[in-house]
Amino acid sequence: AQTVTQSQPEMSVQEAETVTLSCTYDTSESNYYLFWYKQPPSRQMILVIRQEAYKQQNATENRFSVNFQKAAKSFSLKISDSQLGDTAMYFCAFMKQHGGATNKLIFGTGTLLAVQP
Amino acid sequence: DGGITQSPKYLFRKEGQNVTLSCEQNLNHDAMYWYRQDPGQGLRLIYYSQIVNDFQKGDIAEGYSVSREKKESFPLTVTSAQKNPTAFYLCASGPRVGYTFGSGTRLTVV
């Protein structure tokens, strides 16, 4: 069974600074997807970034980038130039690539990020 | 605009009562999912459906039931058998990769 671990329950960063959120996962699959979702106080889940395991290049979306280390099963999220609107719970998630009828997202327990003015 | 609509936003249940949470999508997605969110536990999968008239149990299906009579709709019933139903419930739909989530329903037992 796949598991996703986020070892930082809470983090804080000053506005305009950079912060890195950690995520590790355990799987015997070779092909899969990894995701970071953001859940602001409104509780709407928003997809931040996605990484395909077969791609060596790290995904980037504006101020958000990942450090994907497949051998170490590590998938960290870096937020550059942090903004007050980045304050949210961040979830790391895993999905098998060839799940067939079971394309389920498996979530970590989340990291609550507070951006301080 | 396409999206997922969950209703109601807040729901209160008395002991021993069944309640139904609504989830409707107009994204033409085949797959739909129900997750439960509790503090410190992330999101846990309750039920999912890949096609109409078919659904599968997730990791915490006990005390819940679902139906999938239409592609657009995937209602979740929280039965009296669910002993600790107070939680935030999220519905999602998706193509093969990439979910869209609804805005959630907060269920409280009174």
XYZ file of C-alpha atoms in Angstrom:
227
model
C 0.000 0.000 0.000
C 1.098 3.515 -0.711
C 1.639 6.027 2.077
C 2.380 9.743 2.084
C 4.113 11.430 5.011
C 4.311 15.112 5.801
C 6.450 15.522 8.876
C 5.914 19.260 9.404
C 2.471 19.894 10.924
C 3.001 23.669 10.958
C 5.415 26.150 9.411
C 5.797 29.890 9.365
C 7.530 32.209 6.902
C 7.948 35.943 6.517
C 6.360 37.631 3.562
C 8.662 37.718 0.488
C 10.865 34.924 1.828
C 11.202 31.354 0.591
C 9.879 28.269 2.355
C 10.143 24.553 1.633
C 7.531 21.998 2.641
C 8.603 18.372 2.908
C 6.869 15.232 1.711
C 8.003 11.642 1.538
C 6.098 8.688 0.170
C 6.358 4.960 0.039
C 5.424 2.895 -2.987
C 6.587 -0.082 -4.996
C 5.180 1.438 -8.189
C 7.500 2.766 -10.873
C 5.036 5.064 -12.576
C 2.903 7.485 -10.619
C 1.911 11.091 -10.132
C 2.605 13.392 -7.221
C 0.648 16.489 -6.352
C 0.622 19.431 -4.009
C -2.786 20.812 -3.101
C -3.493 24.024 -1.225
C -6.465 24.469 1.125
C -6.882 28.094 2.229
C -9.232 29.114 5.062
C -12.152 28.893 2.614
C -11.410 25.115 2.614
C -11.526 24.934 -1.190
C -8.914 22.439 -2.404
C -6.752 23.945 -5.129
C -4.190 22.064 -7.211
C -0.837 23.823 -6.919
C 1.501 21.615 -8.914
C 1.784 18.131 -10.398
C 4.783 15.909 -11.148
C 4.906 12.803 -13.308
C 7.366 10.294 -11.886
C 8.793 9.420 -15.298
C 9.870 13.025 -15.826
C 13.279 13.904 -14.434
C 12.684 17.626 -14.731
C 11.161 19.209 -11.656
C 7.774 20.839 -12.197
C 7.425 24.609 -11.801
C 4.368 26.855 -11.643
C 5.265 30.526 -11.203
C 6.474 30.904 -7.587
C 5.933 27.215 -6.821
C 8.473 24.542 -7.653
C 9.191 21.023 -6.515
C 12.305 19.033 -5.738
C 11.484 15.506 -6.840
C 13.952 12.863 -5.724
C 12.594 9.568 -7.022
C 15.216 7.308 -5.472
C 14.757 8.922 -2.083
C 10.965 9.030 -2.546
C 10.942 12.670 -1.640
C 8.761 15.431 -3.103
C 9.234 18.843 -1.491
C 7.455 22.059 -2.424
C 9.314 25.361 -2.549
C 7.370 28.593 -2.396
C 9.376 31.642 -3.427
C 8.504 35.252 -2.623
C 5.852 34.131 -0.136
C 2.645 36.141 -0.126
C -0.040 36.530 2.515
C -2.425 34.669 0.211
C -0.192 31.609 0.431
C -1.389 31.060 3.998
C -3.104 27.685 3.823
C -2.928 23.994 4.596
C -0.793 22.218 2.016
C -1.339 18.566 1.186
C 1.003 16.263 -0.647
C -0.751 13.487 -2.593
C 0.087 10.382 -4.609
C -1.700 8.584 -7.453
C -0.685 5.449 -9.322
C -0.276 6.033 -13.039
C -1.919 2.818 -14.095
C -4.478 2.483 -11.407
C -7.175 1.334 -13.799
C -10.422 1.565 -11.922
C -8.678 2.853 -8.834
C -7.187 6.236 -9.708
C -7.366 7.259 -6.110
C -5.511 10.164 -4.575
C -3.720 9.271 -1.358
C -3.075 12.271 0.850
C -0.593 13.172 3.537
C -1.768 14.749 6.779
C -0.948 18.269 5.656
C 1.303 21.171 6.629
C -0.269 24.370 7.876
C 1.709 27.300 6.462
C 1.366 30.765 7.940
C 2.828 33.703 6.032
C 3.638 36.543 8.410
C 3.552 40.204 7.302
C -18.861 27.821 -15.555
C -18.014 24.182 -15.043
C -17.475 22.898 -11.578
C -18.617 20.830 -8.633
C -21.419 21.935 -6.360
C -21.769 20.535 -2.872
C -24.767 21.241 -0.702
C -25.542 22.130 1.928
C -22.491 24.010 3.182
C -23.385 23.232 6.794
C -25.470 20.293 8.016
C -26.547 19.250 11.485
C -27.517 15.701 12.340
C -29.291 14.371 15.358
C -28.275 11.095 16.911
C -29.716 8.136 14.999
C -30.599 10.156 11.937
C -29.530 9.563 8.340
C -28.479 12.580 6.320
C -27.581 12.974 2.655
C -24.877 15.226 1.254
C -25.302 16.361 -2.327
C -22.572 16.495 -4.966
C -23.242 17.584 -8.551
C -20.726 18.195 -11.344
C -21.095 19.609 -14.845
C -17.584 18.803 -15.977
C -18.566 15.610 -17.794
C -16.149 13.659 -15.617
C -16.631 9.920 -15.363
C -15.048 9.488 -11.931
C -16.340 10.938 -8.670
C -15.019 10.629 -5.139
C -15.998 11.337 -1.541
C -13.369 12.229 1.052
C -13.633 12.877 4.753
C -11.334 15.424 6.381
C -10.547 15.412 10.087
C -7.965 17.576 11.861
C -4.518 15.999 11.757
C -5.596 13.124 9.507
C -5.618 14.593 6.052
C -8.230 13.388 3.603
C -9.485 9.829 3.703
C -11.407 8.172 0.877
C -14.946 7.044 1.673
C -16.354 5.907 -1.676
C -15.590 6.383 -5.330
C -17.326 5.742 -8.629
C -15.753 5.345 -12.050
C -18.979 5.004 -14.050
C -22.716 5.314 -13.634
C -24.351 2.566 -11.569
C -21.019 1.410 -10.204
C -19.128 2.442 -7.074
C -16.444 1.062 -4.810
C -15.663 1.313 -1.111
C -12.727 3.398 -0.088
C -10.713 3.170 3.098
C -13.431 4.249 5.553
C -16.765 3.210 3.988
C -18.409 1.836 7.134
C -21.480 3.843 8.088
C -21.768 5.506 4.674
C -23.649 4.732 1.471
C -23.674 6.237 -2.019
C -25.494 5.989 -5.323
C -24.533 6.892 -8.879
C -27.703 6.953 -10.950
C -26.546 9.845 -13.120
C -23.119 10.837 -14.357
C -23.516 14.291 -12.835
C -24.558 13.244 -9.353
C -22.917 11.282 -6.537
C -24.799 11.760 -3.249
C -23.378 10.499 0.038
C -25.628 9.278 2.857
C -24.237 9.293 6.368
C -26.185 6.625 8.205
C -26.868 6.164 11.903
C -24.238 3.408 11.826
C -21.507 6.033 11.462
C -20.615 6.636 15.095
C -18.444 9.682 14.625
C -19.795 11.601 11.631
C -18.715 15.091 12.643
C -16.225 16.087 9.942
C -15.694 18.074 6.777
C -16.722 16.197 3.634
C -15.260 16.878 0.229
C -16.522 15.635 -3.110
C -14.253 15.498 -6.141
C -14.474 14.496 -9.773
C -11.850 13.875 -12.368
C -10.615 12.585 -15.620
C -7.893 10.013 -15.307
C -5.466 12.379 -13.650
C -6.298 15.565 -11.846
C -9.210 16.092 -9.517
C -11.549 19.057 -9.172
C -12.946 19.485 -5.671
C -16.191 20.930 -4.431
C -16.280 23.476 -1.633
C -17.247 20.925 0.990
C -19.952 20.242 3.566
C -19.382 20.615 7.275
C -21.427 17.988 9.137
C -21.988 18.304 12.870
C -23.794 15.946 15.213
C -26.031 17.766 17.693
